[in-house]
PDB file of C-alpha atoms in Angstrom:
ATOM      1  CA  UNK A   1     -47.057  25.751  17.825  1.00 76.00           C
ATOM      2  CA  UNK A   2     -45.529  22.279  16.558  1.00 84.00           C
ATOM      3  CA  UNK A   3     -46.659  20.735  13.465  1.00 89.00           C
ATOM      4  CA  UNK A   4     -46.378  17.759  11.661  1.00 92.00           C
ATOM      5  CA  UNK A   5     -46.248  17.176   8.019  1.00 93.00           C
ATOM      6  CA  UNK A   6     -46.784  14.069   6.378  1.00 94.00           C
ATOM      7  CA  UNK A   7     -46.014  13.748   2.745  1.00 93.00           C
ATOM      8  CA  UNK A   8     -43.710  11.616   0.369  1.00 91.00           C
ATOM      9  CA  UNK A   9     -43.763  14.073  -2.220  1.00 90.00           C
ATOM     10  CA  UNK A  10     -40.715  15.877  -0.891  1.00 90.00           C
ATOM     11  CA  UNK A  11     -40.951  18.891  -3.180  1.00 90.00           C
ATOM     12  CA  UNK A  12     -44.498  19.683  -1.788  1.00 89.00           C
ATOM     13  CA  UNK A  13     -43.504  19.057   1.854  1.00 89.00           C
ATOM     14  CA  UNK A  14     -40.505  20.938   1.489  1.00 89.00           C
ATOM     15  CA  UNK A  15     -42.792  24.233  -0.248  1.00 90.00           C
ATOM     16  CA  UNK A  16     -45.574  22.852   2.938  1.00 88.00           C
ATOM     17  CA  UNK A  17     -42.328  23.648   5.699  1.00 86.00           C
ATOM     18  CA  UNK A  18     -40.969  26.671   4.148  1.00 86.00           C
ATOM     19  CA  UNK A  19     -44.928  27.883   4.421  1.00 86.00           C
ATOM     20  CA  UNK A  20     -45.679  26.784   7.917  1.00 83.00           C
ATOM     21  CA  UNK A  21     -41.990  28.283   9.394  1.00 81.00           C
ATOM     22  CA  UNK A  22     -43.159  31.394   7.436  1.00 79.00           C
ATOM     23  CA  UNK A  23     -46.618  31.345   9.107  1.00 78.00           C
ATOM     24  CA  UNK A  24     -44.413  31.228  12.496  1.00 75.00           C
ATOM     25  CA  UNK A  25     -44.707  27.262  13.286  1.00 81.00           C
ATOM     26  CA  UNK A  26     -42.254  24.672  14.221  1.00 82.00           C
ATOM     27  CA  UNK A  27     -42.607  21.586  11.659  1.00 87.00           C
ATOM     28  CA  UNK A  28     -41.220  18.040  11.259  1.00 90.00           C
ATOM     29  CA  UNK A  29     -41.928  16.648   8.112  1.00 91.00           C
ATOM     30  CA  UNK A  30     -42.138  12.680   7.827  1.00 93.00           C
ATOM     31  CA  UNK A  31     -42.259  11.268   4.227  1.00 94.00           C
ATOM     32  CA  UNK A  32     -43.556   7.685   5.125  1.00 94.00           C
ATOM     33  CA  UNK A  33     -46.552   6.544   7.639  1.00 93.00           C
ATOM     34  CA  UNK A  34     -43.969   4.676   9.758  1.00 94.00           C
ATOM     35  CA  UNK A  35     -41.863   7.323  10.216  1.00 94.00           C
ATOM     36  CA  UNK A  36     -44.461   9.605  10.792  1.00 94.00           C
ATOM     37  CA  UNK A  37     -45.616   7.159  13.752  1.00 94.00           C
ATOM     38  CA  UNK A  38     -42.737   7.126  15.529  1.00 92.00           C
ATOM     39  CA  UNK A  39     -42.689  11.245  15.735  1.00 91.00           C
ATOM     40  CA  UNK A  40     -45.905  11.329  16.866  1.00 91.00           C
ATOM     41  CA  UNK A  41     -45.057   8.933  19.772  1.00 88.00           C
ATOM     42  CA  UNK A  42     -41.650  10.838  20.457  1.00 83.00           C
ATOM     43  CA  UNK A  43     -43.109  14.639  20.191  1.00 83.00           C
ATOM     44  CA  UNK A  44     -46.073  16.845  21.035  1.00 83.00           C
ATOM     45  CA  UNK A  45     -47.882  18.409  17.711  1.00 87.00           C
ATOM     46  CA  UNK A  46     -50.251  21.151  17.745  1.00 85.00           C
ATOM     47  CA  UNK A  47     -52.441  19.668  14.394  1.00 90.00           C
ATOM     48  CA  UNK A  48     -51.034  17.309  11.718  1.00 93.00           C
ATOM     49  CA  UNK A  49     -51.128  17.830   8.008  1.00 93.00           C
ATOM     50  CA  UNK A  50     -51.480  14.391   6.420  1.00 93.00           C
ATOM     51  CA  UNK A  51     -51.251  12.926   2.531  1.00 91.00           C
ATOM     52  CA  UNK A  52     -53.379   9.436   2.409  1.00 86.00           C
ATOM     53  CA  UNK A  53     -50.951   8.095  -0.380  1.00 85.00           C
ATOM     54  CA  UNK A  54     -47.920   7.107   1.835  1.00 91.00           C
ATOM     55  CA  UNK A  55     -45.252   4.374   1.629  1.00 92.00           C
ATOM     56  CA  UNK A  56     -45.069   2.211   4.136  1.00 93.00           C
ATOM     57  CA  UNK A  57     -48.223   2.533   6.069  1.00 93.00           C
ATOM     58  CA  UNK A  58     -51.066   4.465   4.186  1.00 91.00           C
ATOM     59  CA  UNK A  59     -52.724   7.833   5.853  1.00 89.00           C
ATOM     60  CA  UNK A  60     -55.979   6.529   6.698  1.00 89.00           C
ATOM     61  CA  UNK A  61     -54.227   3.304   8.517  1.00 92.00           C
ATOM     62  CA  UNK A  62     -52.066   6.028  10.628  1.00 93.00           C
ATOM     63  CA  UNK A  63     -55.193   8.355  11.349  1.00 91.00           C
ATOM     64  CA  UNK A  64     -57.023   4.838  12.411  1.00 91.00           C
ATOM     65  CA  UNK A  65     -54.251   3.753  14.603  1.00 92.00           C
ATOM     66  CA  UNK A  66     -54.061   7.493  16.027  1.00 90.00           C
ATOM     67  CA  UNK A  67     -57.588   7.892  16.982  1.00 89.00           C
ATOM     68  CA  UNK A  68     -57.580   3.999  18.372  1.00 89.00           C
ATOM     69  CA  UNK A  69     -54.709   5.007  20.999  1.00 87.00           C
ATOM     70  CA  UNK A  70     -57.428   7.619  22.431  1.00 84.00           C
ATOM     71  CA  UNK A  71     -55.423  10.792  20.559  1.00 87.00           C
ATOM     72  CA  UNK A  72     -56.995  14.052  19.912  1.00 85.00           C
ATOM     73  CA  UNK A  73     -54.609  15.435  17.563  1.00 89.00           C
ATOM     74  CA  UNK A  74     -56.169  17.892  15.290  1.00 91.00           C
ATOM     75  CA  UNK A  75     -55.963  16.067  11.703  1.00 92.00           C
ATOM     76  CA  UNK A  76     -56.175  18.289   8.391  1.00 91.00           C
ATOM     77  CA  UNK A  77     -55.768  15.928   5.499  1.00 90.00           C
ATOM     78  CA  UNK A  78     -54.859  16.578   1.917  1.00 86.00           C
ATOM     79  CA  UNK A  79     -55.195  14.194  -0.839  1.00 79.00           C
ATOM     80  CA  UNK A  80     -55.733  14.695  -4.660  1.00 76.00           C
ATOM     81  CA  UNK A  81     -58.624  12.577  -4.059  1.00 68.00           C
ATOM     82  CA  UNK A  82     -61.566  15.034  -3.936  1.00 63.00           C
ATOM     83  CA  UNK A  83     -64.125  12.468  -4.048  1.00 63.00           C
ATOM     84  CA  UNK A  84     -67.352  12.026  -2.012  1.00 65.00           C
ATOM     85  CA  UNK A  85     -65.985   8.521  -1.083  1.00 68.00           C
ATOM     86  CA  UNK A  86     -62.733   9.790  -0.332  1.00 66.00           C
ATOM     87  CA  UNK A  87     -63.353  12.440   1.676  1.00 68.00           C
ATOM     88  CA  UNK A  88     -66.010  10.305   3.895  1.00 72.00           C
ATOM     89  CA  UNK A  89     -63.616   7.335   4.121  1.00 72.00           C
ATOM     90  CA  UNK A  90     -60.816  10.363   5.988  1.00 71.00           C
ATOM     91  CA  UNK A  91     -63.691  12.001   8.085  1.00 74.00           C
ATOM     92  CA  UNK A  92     -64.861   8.403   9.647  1.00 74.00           C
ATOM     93  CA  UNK A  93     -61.686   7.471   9.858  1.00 76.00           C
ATOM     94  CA  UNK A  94     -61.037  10.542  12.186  1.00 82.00           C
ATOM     95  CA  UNK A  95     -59.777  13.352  10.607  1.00 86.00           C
ATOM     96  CA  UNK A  96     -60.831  17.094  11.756  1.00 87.00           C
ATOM     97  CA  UNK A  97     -60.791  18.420   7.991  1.00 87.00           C
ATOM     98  CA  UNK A  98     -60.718  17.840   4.711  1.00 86.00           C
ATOM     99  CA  UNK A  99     -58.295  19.723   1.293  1.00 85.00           C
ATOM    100  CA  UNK A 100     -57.890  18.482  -1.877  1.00 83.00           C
ATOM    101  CA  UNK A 101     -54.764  19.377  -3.636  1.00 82.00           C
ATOM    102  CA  UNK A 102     -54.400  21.779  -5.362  1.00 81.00           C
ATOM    103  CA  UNK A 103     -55.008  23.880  -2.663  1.00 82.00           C
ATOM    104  CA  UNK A 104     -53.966  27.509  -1.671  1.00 84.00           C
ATOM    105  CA  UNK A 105     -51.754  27.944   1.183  1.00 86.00           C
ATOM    106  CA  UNK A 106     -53.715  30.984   3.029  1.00 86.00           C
ATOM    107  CA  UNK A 107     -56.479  28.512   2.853  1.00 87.00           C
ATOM    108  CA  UNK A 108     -54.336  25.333   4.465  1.00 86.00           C
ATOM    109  CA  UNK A 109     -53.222  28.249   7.056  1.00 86.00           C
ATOM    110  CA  UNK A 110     -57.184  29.063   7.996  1.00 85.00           C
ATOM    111  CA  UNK A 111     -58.035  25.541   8.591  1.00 87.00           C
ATOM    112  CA  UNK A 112     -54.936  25.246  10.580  1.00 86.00           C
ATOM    113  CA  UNK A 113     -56.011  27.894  12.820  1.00 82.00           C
ATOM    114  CA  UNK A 114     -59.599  26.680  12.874  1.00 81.00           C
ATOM    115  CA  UNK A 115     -58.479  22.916  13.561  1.00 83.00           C
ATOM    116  CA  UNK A 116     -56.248  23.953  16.323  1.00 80.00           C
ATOM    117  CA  UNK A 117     -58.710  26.369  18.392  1.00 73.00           C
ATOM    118  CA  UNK A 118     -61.530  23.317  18.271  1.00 72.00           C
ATOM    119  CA  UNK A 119     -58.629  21.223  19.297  1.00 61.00           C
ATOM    120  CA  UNK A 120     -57.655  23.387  22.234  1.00 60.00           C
ATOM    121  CA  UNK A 121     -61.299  23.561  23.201  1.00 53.00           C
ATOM    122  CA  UNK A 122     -61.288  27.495  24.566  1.00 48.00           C
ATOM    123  CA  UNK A 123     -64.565  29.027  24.426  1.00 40.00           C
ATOM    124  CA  UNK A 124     -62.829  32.305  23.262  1.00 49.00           C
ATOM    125  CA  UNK A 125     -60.120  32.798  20.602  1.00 65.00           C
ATOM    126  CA  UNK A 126     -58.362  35.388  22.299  1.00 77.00           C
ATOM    127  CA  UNK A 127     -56.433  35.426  25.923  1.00 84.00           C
ATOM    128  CA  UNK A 128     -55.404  38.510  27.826  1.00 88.00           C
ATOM    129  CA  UNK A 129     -53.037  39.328  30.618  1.00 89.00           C
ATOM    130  CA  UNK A 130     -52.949  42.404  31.872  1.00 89.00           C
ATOM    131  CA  UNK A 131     -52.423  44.734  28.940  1.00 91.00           C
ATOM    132  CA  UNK A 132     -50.853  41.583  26.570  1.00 92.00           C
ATOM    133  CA  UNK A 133     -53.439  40.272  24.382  1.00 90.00           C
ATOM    134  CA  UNK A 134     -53.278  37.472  21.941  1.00 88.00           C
ATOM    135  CA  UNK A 135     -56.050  36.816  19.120  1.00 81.00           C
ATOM    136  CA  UNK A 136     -56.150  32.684  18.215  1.00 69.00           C
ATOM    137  CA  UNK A 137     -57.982  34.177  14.762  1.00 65.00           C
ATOM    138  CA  UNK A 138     -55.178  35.858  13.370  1.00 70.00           C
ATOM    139  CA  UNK A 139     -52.470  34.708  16.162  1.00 74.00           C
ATOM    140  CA  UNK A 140     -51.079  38.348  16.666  1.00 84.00           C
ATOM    141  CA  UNK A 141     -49.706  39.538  19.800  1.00 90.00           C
ATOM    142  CA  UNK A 142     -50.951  43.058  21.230  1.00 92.00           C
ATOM    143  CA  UNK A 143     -49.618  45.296  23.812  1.00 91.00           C
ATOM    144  CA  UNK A 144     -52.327  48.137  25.184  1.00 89.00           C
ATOM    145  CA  UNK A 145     -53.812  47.411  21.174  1.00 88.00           C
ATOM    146  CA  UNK A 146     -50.759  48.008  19.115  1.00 90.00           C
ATOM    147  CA  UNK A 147     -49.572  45.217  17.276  1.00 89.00           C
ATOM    148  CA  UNK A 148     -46.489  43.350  19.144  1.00 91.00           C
ATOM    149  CA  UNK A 149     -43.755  43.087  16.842  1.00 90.00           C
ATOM    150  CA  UNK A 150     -41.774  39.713  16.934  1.00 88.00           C
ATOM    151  CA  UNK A 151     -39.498  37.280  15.310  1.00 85.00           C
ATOM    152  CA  UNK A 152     -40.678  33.863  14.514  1.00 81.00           C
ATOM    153  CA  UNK A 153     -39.284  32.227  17.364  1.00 84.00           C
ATOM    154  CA  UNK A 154     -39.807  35.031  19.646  1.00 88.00           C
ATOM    155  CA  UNK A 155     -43.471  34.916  18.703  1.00 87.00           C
ATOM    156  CA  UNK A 156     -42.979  30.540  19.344  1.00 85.00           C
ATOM    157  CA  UNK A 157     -41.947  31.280  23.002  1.00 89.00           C
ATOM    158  CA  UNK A 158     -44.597  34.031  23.916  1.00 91.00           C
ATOM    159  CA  UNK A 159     -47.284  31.830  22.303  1.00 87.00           C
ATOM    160  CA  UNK A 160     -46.366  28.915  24.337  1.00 86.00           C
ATOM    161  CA  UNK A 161     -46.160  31.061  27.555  1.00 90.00           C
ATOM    162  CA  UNK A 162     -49.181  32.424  26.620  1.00 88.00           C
ATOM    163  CA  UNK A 163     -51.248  29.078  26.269  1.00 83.00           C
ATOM    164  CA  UNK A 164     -49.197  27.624  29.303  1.00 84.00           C
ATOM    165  CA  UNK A 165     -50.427  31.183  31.337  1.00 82.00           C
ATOM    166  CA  UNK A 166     -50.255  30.319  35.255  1.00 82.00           C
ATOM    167  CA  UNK A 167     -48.210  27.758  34.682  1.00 86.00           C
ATOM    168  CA  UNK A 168     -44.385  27.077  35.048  1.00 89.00           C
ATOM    169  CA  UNK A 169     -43.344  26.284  31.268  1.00 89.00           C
ATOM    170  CA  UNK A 170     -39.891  24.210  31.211  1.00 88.00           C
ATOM    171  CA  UNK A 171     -36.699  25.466  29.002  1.00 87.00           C
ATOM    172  CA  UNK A 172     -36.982  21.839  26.731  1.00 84.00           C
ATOM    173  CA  UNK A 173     -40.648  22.352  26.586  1.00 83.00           C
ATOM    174  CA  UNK A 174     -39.959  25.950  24.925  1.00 85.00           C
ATOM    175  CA  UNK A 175     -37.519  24.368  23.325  1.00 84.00           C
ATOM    176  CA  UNK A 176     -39.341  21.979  21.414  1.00 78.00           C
ATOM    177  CA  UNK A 177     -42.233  24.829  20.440  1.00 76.00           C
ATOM    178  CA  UNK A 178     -39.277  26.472  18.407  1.00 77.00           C
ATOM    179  CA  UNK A 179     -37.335  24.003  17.059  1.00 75.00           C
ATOM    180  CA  UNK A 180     -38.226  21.026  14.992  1.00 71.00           C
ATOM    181  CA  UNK A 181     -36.019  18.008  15.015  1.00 66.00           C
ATOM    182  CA  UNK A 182     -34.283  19.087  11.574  1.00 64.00           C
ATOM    183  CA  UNK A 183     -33.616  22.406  13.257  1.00 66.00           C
ATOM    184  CA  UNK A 184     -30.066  23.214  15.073  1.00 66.00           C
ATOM    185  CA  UNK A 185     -30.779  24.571  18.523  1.00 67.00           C
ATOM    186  CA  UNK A 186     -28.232  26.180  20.311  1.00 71.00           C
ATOM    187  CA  UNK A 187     -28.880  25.281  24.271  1.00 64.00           C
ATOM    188  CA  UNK A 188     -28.216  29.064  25.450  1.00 81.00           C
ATOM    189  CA  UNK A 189     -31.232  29.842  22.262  1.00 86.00           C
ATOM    190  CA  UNK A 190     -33.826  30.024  24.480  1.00 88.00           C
ATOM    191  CA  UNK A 191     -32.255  32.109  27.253  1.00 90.00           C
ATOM    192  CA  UNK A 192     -31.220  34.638  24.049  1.00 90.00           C
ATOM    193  CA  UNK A 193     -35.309  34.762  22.817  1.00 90.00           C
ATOM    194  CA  UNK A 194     -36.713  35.251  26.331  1.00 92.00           C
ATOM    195  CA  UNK A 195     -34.033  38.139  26.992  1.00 93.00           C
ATOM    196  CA  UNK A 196     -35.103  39.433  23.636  1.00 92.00           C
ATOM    197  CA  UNK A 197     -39.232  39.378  24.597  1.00 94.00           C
ATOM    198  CA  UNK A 198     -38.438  41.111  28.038  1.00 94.00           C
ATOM    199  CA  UNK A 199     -36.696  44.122  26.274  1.00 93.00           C
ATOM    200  CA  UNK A 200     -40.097  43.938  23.885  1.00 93.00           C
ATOM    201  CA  UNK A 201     -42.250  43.578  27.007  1.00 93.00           C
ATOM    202  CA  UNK A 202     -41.076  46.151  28.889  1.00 91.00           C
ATOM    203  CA  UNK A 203     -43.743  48.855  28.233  1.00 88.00           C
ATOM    204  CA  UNK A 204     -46.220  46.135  28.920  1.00 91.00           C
ATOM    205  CA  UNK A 205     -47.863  45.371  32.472  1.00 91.00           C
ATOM    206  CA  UNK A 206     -46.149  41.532  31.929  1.00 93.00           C
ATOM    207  CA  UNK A 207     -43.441  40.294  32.554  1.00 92.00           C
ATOM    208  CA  UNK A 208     -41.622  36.783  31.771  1.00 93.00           C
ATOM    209  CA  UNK A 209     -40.115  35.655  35.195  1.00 92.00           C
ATOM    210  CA  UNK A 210     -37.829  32.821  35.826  1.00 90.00           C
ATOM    211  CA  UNK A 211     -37.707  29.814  38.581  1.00 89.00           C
ATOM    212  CA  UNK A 212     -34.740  28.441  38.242  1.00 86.00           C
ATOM    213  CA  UNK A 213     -34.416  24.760  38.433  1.00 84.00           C
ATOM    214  CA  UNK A 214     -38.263  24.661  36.955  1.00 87.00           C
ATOM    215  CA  UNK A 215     -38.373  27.606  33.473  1.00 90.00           C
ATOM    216  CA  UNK A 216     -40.103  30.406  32.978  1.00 92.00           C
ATOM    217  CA  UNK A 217     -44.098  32.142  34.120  1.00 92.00           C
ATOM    218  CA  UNK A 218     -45.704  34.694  32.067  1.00 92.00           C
ATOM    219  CA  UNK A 219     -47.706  36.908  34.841  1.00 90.00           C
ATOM    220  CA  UNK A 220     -49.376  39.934  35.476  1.00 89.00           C
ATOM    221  CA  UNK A 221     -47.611  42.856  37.589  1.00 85.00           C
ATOM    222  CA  UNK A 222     -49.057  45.774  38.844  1.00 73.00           C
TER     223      UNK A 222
END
C-alpha cells in the first residue's frame, strides 16, 4: 500500500517515512498543503497521514477540499492540538481519525490498518486463495498456515495482487505500490520481485501468471 505523508516538520516526516517503509509501505511525503494537493491528484494513496499546521494551504482546508471533490481517502490526522475543539473541527471536516502528537508509532501503525480496512469496505479482514492467505489485521502473508517470508517490496507486489485478486494488475500499477516518487525504480524491478515471489510460491497452490501486453493475475491452480 501507498501512503501519503503530510508534514512540514521534516525531521518528523522523515522519522514518519523511515517508519512506514519499515512497516512495508510505499510513502511520499509532502511538506506544504499545495504540494500535497497536487500528489493526491497525480497518485493513488491507500490512507493519508496529515499535520493541520501547514504552509501554504492549512490541513483542514486540504481535508475540506478533498472530501468536496467526492474522495474517500482514508484520513488519519495528527496535530499537537489535542483539544475537544480541535479534534471536532478535523472529524467534521472529514477526517477518519484522530492522534495527537506525541504519539507512538505502533499506535499510528494500528490506526493505519484500521483506517484502511473501513476504507476498503471488506466485510472480512482476511482473503484466501487456495492455500495463500493474507490477514488485513496484522497484514502477514500465509502459505498452508506458515508465515510467508518476504521482502518489503516483495510483500508490496503480493499485497497488491492480492487485493487486485481476479483481476489483471498492470506492471506501472505494481509499480507505483512499491515505489514512491522519491524512490529510484529500475524498469526491469518489477519483473526481478515477481520472479522472486514465484520461487517463494512454489510450494503454494498459486501461482503469479503473466498476460503479456496487459501484467500479471494471481490465481488458483489445482
Amino acid at each position: 500500500m501507498r501512503l501519503l505523508v503530510v508534514e512540514d516538520n521534516k525531521d518528523l516526516a522523515g522519522w514518519l517515512g523511515k517508519a512506514q517503509r519499515q512497516a512495508q509501505y510505499a510513502i511520499d511525503i509532502a511538506y506544504d498543503g499545495e504540494d500535497a494537493e497536487h500528489l493526491l491528484k497525480v497518485a493513488e494513496y491507500s490512507a493519508m497521514i496529515l499535520d493541520l499546521s501547514l504552509p501554504k494551504l492549512d490541513g483542514l482546508t486540504l481535508l475540506k477540499r478533498l472530501r468536496q471533490s467526492g474522495s474517500k481517502l482514508p484520513v488519519i490526522i495528527l496535530t499537537a492540538n489535542a483539544s475537544l475543539d480541535g479534534r471536532v473541527a478535523g472529524l467534521d471536516s472529514g477526517a477518519d481519525d484522530y492522534l495527537a502528537k506525541p504519539f507512538e508509532i505502533a499506535e499510528l501503525e494500528a490506526r493505519i490498518r484500521a483506517v484502511v480496512r473501513r476504507g476498503q469496505d471488506r466485510a472480512s479482514s482476511e482473503i484466501t486463495v487456495g492455500n495463500l492467505r493474507f490477514s488485513g489485521g496484522t497484514r502477514q502473508f500465509f502459505v498452508a498456515g506458515e508465515p510467508l517470508q518476504l521482502t518489503p517490496r516483495e510483500y508490496a507486489v503480493l499485497e497488491q495482487l492480492m487485493m487486485k485478486l481476479g483481476n489483471t494488475v498492470s506492471k506501472a500499477a505494481l509499480s507505483e505500490s512499491v515505489f514512491g516518487f522519491d524512490d529510484e525504480a529500475d524498469p526491469s524491478a518489477i519483473e526481478i520481485y515477481v520472479h522472486r515471489l514465484r520461487k517463494k510460491l512454489e510450494s503454494s497452490s498459486v501461482q503469479i501468471a503473466t498476460l503479456r501486453g496487459l501484467g500479471y493475475l494471481l490465481r488458483h491452480v489445482e
